[in-house]
PDB file of C-alpha atoms in Angstrom:
ATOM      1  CA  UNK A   1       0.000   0.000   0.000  1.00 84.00           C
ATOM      2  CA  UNK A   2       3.133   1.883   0.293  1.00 87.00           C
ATOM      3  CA  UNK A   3       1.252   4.455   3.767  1.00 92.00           C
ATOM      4  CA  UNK A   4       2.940   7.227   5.363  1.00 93.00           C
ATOM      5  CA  UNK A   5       0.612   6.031   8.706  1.00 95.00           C
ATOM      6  CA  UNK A   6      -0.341   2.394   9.589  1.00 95.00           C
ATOM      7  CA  UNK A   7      -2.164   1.951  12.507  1.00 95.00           C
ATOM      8  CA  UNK A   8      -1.793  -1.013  15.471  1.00 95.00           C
ATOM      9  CA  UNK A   9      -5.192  -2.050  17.125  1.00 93.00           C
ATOM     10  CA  UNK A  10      -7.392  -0.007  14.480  1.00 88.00           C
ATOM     11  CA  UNK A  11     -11.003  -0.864  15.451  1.00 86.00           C
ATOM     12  CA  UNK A  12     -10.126  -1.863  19.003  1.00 91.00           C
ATOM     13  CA  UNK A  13     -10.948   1.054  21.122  1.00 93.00           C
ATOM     14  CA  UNK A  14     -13.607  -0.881  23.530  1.00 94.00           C
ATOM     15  CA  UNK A  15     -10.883  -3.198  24.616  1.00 95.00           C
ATOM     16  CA  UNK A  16     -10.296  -0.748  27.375  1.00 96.00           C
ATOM     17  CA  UNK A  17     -13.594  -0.626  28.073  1.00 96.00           C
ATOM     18  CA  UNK A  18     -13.749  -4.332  28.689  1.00 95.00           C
ATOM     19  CA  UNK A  19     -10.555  -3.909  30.687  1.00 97.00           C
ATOM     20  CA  UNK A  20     -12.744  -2.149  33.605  1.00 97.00           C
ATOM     21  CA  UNK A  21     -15.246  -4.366  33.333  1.00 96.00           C
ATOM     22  CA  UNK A  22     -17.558  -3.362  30.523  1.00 95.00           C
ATOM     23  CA  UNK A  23     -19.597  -5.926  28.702  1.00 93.00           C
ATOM     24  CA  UNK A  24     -18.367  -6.179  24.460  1.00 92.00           C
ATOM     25  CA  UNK A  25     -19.314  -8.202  21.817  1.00 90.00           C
ATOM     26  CA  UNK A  26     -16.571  -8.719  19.027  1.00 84.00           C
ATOM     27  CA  UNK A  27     -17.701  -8.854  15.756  1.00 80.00           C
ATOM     28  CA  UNK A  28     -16.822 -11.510  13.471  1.00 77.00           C
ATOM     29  CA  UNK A  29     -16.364  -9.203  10.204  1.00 73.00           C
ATOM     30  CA  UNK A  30     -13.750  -7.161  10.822  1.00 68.00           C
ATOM     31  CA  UNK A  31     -12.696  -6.362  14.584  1.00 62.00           C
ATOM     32  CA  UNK A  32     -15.133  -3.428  15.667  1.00 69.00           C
ATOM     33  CA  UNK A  33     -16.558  -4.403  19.134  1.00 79.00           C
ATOM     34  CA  UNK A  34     -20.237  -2.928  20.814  1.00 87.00           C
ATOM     35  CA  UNK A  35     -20.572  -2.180  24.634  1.00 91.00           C
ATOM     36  CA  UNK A  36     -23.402  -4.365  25.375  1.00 92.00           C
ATOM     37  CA  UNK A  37     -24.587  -2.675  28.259  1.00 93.00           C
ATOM     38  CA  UNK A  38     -23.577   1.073  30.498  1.00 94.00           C
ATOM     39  CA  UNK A  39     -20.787  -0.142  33.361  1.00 96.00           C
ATOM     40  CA  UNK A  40     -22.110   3.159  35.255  1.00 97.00           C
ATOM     41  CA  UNK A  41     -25.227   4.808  36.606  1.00 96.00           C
ATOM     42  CA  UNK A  42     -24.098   7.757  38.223  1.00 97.00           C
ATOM     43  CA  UNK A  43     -20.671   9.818  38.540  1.00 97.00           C
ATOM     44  CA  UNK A  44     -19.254   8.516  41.567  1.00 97.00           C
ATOM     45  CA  UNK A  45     -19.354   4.494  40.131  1.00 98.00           C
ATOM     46  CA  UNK A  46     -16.008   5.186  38.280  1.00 97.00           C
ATOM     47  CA  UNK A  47     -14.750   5.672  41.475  1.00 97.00           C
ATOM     48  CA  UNK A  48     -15.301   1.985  42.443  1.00 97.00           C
ATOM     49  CA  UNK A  49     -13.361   1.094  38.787  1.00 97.00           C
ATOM     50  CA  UNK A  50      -9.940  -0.584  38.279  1.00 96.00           C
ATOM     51  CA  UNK A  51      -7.794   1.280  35.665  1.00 96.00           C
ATOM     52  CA  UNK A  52      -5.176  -1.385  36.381  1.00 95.00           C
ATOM     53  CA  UNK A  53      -7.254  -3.514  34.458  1.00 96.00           C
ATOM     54  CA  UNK A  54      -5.790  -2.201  30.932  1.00 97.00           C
ATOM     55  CA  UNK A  55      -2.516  -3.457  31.352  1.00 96.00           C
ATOM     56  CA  UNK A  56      -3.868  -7.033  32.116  1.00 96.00           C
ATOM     57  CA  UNK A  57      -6.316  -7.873  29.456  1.00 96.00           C
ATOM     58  CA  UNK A  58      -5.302  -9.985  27.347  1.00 96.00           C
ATOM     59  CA  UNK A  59      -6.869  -8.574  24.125  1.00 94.00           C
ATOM     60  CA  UNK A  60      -4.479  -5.261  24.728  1.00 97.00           C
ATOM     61  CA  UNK A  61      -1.514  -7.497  25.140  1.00 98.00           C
ATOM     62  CA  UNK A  62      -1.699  -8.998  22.061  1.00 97.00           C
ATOM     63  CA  UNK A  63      -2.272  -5.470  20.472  1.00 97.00           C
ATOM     64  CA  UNK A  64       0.785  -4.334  21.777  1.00 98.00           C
ATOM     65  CA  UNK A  65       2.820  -7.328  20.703  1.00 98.00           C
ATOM     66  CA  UNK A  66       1.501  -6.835  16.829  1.00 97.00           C
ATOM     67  CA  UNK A  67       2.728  -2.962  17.938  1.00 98.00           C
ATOM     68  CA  UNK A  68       6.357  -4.235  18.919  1.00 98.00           C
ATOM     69  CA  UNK A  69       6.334  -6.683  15.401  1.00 98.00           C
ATOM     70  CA  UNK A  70       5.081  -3.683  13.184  1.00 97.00           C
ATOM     71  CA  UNK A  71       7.872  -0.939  14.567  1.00 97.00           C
ATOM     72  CA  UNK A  72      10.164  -3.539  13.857  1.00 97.00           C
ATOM     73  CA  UNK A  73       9.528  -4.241  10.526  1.00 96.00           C
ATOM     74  CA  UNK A  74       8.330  -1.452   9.242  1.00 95.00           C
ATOM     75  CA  UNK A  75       8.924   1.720  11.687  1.00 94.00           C
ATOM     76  CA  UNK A  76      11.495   2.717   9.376  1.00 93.00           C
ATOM     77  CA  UNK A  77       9.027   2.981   6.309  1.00 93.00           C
ATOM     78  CA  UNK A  78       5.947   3.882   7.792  1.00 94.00           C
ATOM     79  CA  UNK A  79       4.455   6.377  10.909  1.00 96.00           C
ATOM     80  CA  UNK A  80       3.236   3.587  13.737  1.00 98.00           C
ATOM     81  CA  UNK A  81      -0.350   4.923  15.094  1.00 98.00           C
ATOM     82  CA  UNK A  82      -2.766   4.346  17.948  1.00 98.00           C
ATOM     83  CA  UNK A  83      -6.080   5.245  18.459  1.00 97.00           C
ATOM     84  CA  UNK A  84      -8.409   5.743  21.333  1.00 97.00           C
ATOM     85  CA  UNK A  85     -11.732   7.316  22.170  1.00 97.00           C
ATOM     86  CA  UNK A  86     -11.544  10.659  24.040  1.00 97.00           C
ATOM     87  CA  UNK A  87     -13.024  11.608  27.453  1.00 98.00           C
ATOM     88  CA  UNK A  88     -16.032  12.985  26.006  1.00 98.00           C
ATOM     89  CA  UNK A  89     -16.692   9.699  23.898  1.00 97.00           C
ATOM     90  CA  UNK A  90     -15.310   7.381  26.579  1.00 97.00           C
ATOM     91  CA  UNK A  91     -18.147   9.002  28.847  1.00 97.00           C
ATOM     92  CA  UNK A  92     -20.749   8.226  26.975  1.00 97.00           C
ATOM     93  CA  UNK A  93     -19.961   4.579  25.921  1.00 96.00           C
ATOM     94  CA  UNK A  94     -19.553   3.913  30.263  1.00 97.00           C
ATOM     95  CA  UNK A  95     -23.372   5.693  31.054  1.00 97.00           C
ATOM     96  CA  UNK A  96     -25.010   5.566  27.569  1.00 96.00           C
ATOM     97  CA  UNK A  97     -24.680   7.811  25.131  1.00 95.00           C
ATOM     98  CA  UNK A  98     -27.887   9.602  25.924  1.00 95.00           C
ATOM     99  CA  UNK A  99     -28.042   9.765  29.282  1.00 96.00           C
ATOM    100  CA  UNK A 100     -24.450  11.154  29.565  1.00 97.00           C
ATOM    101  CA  UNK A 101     -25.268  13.800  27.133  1.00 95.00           C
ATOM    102  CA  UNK A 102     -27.986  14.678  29.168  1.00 96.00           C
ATOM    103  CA  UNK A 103     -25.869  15.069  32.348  1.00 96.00           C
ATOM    104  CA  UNK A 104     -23.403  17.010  30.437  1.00 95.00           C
ATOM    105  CA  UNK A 105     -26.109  19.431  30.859  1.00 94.00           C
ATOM    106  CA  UNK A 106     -28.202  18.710  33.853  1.00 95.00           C
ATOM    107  CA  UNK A 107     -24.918  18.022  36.015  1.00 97.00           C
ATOM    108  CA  UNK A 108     -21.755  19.215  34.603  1.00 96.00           C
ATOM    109  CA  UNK A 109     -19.729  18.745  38.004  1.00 97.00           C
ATOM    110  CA  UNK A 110     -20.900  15.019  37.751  1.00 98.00           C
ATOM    111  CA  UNK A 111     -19.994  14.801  33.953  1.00 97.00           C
ATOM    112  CA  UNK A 112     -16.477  16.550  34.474  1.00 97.00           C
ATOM    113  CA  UNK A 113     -15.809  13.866  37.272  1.00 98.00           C
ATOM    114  CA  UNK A 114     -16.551  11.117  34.722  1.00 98.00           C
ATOM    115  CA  UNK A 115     -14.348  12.494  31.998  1.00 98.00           C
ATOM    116  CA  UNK A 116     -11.668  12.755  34.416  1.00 97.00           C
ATOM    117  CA  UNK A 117     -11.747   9.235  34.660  1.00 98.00           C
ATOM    118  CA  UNK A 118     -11.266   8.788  31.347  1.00 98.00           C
ATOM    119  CA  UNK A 119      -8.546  11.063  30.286  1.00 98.00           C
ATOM    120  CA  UNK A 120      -6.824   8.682  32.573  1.00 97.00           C
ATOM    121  CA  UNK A 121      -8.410   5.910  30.275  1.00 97.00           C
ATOM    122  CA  UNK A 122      -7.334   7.479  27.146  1.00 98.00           C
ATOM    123  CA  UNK A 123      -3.822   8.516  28.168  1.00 98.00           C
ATOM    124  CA  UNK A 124      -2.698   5.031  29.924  1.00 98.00           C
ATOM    125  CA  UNK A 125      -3.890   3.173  26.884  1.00 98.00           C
ATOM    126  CA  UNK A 126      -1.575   5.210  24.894  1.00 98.00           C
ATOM    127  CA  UNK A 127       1.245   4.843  26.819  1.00 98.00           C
ATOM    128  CA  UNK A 128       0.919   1.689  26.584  1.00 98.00           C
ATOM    129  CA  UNK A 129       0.924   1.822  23.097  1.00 98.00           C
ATOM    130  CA  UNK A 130       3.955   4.124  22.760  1.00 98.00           C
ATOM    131  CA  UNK A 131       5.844   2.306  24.589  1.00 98.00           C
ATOM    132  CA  UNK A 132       5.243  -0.320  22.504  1.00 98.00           C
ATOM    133  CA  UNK A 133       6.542   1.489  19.525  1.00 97.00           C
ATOM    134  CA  UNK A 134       4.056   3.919  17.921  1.00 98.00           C
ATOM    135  CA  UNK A 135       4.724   7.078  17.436  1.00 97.00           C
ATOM    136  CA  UNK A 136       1.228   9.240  16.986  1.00 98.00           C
ATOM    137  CA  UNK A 137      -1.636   8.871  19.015  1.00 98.00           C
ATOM    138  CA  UNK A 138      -5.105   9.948  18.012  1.00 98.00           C
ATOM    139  CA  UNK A 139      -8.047  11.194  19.994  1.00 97.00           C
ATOM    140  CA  UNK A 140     -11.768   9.758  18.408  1.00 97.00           C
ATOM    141  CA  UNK A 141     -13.819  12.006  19.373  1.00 97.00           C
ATOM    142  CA  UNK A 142     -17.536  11.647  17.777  1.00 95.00           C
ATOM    143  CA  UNK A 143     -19.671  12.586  20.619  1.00 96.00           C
ATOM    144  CA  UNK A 144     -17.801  16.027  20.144  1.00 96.00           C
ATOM    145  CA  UNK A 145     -19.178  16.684  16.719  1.00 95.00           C
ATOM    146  CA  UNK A 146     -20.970  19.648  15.658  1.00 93.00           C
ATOM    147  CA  UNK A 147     -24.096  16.964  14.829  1.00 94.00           C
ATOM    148  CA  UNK A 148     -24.373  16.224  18.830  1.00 94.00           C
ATOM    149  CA  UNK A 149     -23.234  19.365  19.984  1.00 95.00           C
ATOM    150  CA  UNK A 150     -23.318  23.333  20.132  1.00 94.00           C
ATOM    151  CA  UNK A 151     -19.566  24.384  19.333  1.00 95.00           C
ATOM    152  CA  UNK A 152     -20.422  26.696  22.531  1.00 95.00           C
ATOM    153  CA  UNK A 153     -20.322  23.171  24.625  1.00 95.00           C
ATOM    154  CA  UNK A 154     -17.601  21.874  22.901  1.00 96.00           C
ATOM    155  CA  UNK A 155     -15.641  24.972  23.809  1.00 96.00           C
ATOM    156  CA  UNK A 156     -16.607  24.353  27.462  1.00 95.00           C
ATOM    157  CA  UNK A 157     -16.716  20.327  27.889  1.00 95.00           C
ATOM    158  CA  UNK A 158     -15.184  18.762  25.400  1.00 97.00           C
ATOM    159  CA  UNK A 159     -12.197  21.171  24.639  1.00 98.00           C
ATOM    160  CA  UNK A 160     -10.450  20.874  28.191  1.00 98.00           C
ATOM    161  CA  UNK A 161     -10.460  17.236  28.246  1.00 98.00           C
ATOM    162  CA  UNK A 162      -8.990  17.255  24.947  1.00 98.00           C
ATOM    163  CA  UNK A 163      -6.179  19.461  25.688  1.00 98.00           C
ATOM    164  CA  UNK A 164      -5.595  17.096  28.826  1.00 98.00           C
ATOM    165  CA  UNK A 165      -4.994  14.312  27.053  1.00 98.00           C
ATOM    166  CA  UNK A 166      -2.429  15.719  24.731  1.00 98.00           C
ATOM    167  CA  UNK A 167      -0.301  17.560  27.984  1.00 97.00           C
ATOM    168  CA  UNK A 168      -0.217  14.131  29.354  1.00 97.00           C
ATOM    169  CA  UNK A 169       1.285  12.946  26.411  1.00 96.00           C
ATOM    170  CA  UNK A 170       3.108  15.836  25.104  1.00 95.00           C
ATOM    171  CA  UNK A 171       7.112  15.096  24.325  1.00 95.00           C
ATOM    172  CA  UNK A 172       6.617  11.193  24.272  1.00 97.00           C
ATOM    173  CA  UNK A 173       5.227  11.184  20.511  1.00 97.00           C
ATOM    174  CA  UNK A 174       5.901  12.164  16.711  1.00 97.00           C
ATOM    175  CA  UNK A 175       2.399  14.079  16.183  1.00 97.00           C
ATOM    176  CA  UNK A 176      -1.012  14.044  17.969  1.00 98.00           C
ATOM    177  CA  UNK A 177      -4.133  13.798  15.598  1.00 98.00           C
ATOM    178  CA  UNK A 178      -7.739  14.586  16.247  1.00 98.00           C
ATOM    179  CA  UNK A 179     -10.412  12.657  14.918  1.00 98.00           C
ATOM    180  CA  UNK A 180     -14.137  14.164  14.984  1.00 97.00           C
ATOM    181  CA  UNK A 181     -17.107  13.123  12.768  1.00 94.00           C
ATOM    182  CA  UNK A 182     -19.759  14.759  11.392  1.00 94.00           C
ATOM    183  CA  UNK A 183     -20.102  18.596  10.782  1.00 95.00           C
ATOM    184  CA  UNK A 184     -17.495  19.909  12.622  1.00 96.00           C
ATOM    185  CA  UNK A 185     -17.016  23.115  10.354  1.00 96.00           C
ATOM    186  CA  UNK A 186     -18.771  25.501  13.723  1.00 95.00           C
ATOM    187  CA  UNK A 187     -15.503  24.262  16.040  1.00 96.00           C
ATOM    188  CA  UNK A 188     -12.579  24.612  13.625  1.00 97.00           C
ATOM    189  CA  UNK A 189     -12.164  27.995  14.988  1.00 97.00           C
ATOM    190  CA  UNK A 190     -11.073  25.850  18.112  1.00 97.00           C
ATOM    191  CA  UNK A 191      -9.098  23.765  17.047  1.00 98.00           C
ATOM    192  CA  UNK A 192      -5.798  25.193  17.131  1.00 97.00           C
ATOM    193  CA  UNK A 193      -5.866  25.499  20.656  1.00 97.00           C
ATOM    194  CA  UNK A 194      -6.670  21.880  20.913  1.00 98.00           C
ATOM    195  CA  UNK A 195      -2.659  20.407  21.442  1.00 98.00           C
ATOM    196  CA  UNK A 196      -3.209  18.308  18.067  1.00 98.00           C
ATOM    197  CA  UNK A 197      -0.555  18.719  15.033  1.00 97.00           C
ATOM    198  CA  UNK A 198      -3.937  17.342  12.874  1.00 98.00           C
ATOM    199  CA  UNK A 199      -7.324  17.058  12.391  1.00 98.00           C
ATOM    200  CA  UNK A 200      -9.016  14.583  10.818  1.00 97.00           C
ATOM    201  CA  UNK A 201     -12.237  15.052   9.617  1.00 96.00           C
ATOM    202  CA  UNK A 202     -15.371  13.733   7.503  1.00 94.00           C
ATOM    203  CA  UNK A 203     -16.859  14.612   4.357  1.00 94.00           C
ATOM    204  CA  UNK A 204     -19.080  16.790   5.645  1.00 94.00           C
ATOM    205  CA  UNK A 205     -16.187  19.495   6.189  1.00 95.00           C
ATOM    206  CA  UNK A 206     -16.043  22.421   4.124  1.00 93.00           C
ATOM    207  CA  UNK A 207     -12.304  21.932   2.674  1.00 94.00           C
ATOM    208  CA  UNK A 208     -11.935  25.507   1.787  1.00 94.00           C
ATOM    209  CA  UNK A 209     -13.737  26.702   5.365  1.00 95.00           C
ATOM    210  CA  UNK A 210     -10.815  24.309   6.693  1.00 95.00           C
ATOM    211  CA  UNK A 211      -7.817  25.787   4.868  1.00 95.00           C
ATOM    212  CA  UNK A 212      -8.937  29.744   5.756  1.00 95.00           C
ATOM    213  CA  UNK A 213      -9.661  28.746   9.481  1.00 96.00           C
ATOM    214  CA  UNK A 214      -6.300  26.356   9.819  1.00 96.00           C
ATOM    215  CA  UNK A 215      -3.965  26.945   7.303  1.00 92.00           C
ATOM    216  CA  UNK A 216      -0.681  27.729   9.191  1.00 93.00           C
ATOM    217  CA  UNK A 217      -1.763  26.495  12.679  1.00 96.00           C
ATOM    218  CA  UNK A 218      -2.173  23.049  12.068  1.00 97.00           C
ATOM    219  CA  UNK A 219      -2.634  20.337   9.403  1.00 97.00           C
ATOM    220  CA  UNK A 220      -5.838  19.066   8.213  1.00 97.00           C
ATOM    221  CA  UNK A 221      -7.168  15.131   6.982  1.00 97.00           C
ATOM    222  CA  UNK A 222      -9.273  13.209   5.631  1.00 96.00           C
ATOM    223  CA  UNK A 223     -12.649  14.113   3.681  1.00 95.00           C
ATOM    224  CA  UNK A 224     -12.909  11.096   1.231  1.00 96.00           C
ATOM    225  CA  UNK A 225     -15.995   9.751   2.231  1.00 97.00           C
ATOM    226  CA  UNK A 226     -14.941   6.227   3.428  1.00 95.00           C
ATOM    227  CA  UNK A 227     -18.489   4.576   2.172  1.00 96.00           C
ATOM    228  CA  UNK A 228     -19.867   6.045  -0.828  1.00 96.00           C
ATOM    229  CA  UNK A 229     -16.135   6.632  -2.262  1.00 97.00           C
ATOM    230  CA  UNK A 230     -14.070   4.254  -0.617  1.00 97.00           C
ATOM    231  CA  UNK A 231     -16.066   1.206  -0.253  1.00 97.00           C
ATOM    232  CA  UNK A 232     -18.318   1.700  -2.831  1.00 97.00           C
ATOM    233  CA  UNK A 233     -16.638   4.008  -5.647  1.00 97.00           C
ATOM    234  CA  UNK A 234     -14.046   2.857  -8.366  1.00 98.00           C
ATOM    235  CA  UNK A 235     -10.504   3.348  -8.532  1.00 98.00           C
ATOM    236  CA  UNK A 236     -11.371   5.552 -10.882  1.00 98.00           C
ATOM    237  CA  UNK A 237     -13.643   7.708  -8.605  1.00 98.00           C
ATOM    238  CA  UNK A 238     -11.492   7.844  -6.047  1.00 98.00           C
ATOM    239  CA  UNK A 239      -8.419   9.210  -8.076  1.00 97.00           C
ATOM    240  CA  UNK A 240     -10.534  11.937  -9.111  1.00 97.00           C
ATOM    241  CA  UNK A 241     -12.189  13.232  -6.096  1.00 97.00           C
ATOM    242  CA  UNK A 242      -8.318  12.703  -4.262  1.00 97.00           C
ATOM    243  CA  UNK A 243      -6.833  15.195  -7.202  1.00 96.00           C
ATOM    244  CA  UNK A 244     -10.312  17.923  -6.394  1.00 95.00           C
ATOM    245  CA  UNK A 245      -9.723  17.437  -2.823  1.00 95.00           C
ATOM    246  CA  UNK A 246      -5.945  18.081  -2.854  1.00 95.00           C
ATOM    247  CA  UNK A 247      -7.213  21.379  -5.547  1.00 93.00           C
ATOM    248  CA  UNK A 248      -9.797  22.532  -2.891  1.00 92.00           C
ATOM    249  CA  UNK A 249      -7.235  22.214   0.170  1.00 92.00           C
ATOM    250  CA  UNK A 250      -5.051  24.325  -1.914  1.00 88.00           C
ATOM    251  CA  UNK A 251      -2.113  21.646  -1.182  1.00 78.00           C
ATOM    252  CA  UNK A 252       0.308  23.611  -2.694  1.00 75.00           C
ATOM    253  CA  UNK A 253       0.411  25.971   0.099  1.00 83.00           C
ATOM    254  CA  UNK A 254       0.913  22.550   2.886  1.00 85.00           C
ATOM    255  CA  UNK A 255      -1.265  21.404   5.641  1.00 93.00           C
ATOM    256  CA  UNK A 256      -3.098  19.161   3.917  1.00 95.00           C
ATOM    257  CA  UNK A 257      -3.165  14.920   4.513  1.00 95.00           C
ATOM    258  CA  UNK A 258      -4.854  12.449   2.149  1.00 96.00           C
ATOM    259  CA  UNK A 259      -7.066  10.372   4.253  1.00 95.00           C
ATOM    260  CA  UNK A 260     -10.414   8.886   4.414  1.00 96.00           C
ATOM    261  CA  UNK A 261     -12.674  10.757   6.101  1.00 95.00           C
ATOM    262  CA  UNK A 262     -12.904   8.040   9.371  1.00 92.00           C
ATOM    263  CA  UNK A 263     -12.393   4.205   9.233  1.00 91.00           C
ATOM    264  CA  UNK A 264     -12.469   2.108   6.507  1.00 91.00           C
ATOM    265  CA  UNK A 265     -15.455  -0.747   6.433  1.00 89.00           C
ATOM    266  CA  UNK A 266     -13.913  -4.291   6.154  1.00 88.00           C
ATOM    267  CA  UNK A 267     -15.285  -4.690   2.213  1.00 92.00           C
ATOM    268  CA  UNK A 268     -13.128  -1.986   1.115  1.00 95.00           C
ATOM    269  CA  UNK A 269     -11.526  -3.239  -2.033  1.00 97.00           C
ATOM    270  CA  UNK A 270      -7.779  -2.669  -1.592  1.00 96.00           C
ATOM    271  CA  UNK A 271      -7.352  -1.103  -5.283  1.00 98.00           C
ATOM    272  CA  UNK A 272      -9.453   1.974  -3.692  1.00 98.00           C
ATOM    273  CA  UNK A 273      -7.288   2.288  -0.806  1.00 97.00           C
ATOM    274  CA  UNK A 274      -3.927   2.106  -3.539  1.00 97.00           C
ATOM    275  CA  UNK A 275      -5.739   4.212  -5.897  1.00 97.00           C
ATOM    276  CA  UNK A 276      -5.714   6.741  -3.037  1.00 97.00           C
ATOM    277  CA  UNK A 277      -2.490   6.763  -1.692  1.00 96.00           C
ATOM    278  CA  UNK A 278      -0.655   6.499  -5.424  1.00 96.00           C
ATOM    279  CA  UNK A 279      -2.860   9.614  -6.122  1.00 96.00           C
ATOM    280  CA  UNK A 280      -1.942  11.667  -3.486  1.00 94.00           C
ATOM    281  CA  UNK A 281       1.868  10.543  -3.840  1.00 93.00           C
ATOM    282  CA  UNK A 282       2.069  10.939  -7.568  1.00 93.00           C
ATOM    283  CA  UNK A 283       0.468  15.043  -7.425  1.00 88.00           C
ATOM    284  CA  UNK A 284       2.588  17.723  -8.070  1.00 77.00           C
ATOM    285  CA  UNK A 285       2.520  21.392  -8.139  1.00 68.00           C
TER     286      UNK A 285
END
């Protein structure tokens, strides 16, 4: 495939969930796993969970052994990655999605306490991970988007967290991304204060909006839709929305990182993903 970025335990986020005791179910196409059931009711149950737990499941292990065999083999070649839900998301996947939504308004002292539990998620499982031999981490952050949120509460809940998680790791790694889905194109303002070197983004960002509100502050991903174009297009479809999308980011000037727009489903035909990655490598200016 001939990536700048390959990433170790893509798809395995929940594993630290089911390190504290959370319920998953793997699936059998591909490795995506759902949290069956919420592991809290109330703000003060984290209190009564074992963070230990992550470094003694043995799903995470393994993870970081195929971590130690890919810097080995190809750290040289290719940027080692590692994933992991941020506090916001994190929150929501221990309570339920709606209800801690809910008590990121009804009770934001009680919500705060949560996501203080799991910065520590997110930043343990990374170091982990780095030690391990990657060398950028990414926050996922989807229950930050602009489709579940105001950009007024992401400025207030989601932001700090955020930044948290990147002090904690700050001088250990390459680059920090930022992963957000949906319409995010109300919080790019914020961005830059974030402590990411990128965001990655969806295709419902406004690649232009991105390049006036970023350009020189930090770099900018992703936008090929990873469905309609990368699962479902032709080689020859994605070639030319890669060359429009490198046009509209104004590439010439920098910033700007061929990706898909979040993770790829498991039926993506490989030619796509090459088609891609020789596009964006073979574009000059």
């Amino acid at each position: 495939m001939q990536s700048d970025l390959v990433w170790t335990a893509a798809g395995c986020n929940n594993l630290v969930l089911r390190a504290i005791g959370a319920k998953t179910t793997f699936s059998k196409v591909g490795v995506a796993a759902s949290v069956d059931e919420p592991l809290i009711e109330a703000a003060e149950d984290v209190d009564r969970l074992d963070i230990g737990g992550i470094e003694r499941d043995p799903g995470i292990a393994s993870m970081l052994e195929v971590t130690r065999i890919l810097k080995e083999r190809i750290g040289e070649q290719s940027l080692i990655g590692i994933s992991q839900w941020g506090p916001m998301t994190l929150g929501g996947l221990l309570m339920g999605t709606e209800d801690f939504m809910v008590l990121t308004l009804r009770d934001k002292a009680a919500a705060e306490h949560i996501m203080q539990f799991t910065e520590k998620l997110t930043t343990k499982y990374w170091k982990l991970f780095v030690e391990a031999g990657a060398e950028l981490v990414s926050q996922a952050e989807p229950s930050a988007s602009g489709d579940m949120i105001s950009h007024r509460q992401f400025e207030k809940m989601a932001l700090p967290h955020i930044q948290a998680c990147y002090r904690e790791i700050d001088g250990l790694v390459k680059a920090k991304m930022l992963h957000i889905c949906g319409n995010i194109n109300r919080i790019l303002p914020y961005l830059p204060q974030s402590g990411a070197d990128v965001i990655s983004f969806d295709y419902k960002v406004d690649l232009k909006l991105a390049r006036e509100t970023l350009g020189g502050k930090m770099a900018f991903a992703g936008k090929l839709d990873p469905v309609s174009v990368m699962q479902l297009g032709t080689p020859e479809t994605v070639r030319q929305l890669t060359k429009e999308y490198i046009e509209e980011a104004d590439s010439a000037q920098g910033g700007y990182i061929v990706m898909p727009g979040c993770d790829l489903a498991p039926a993506t035909p490989p030619e796509n993903v090459q088609a891609m990655i020789s596009t964006a490598k073979s574009t000059t200016f």
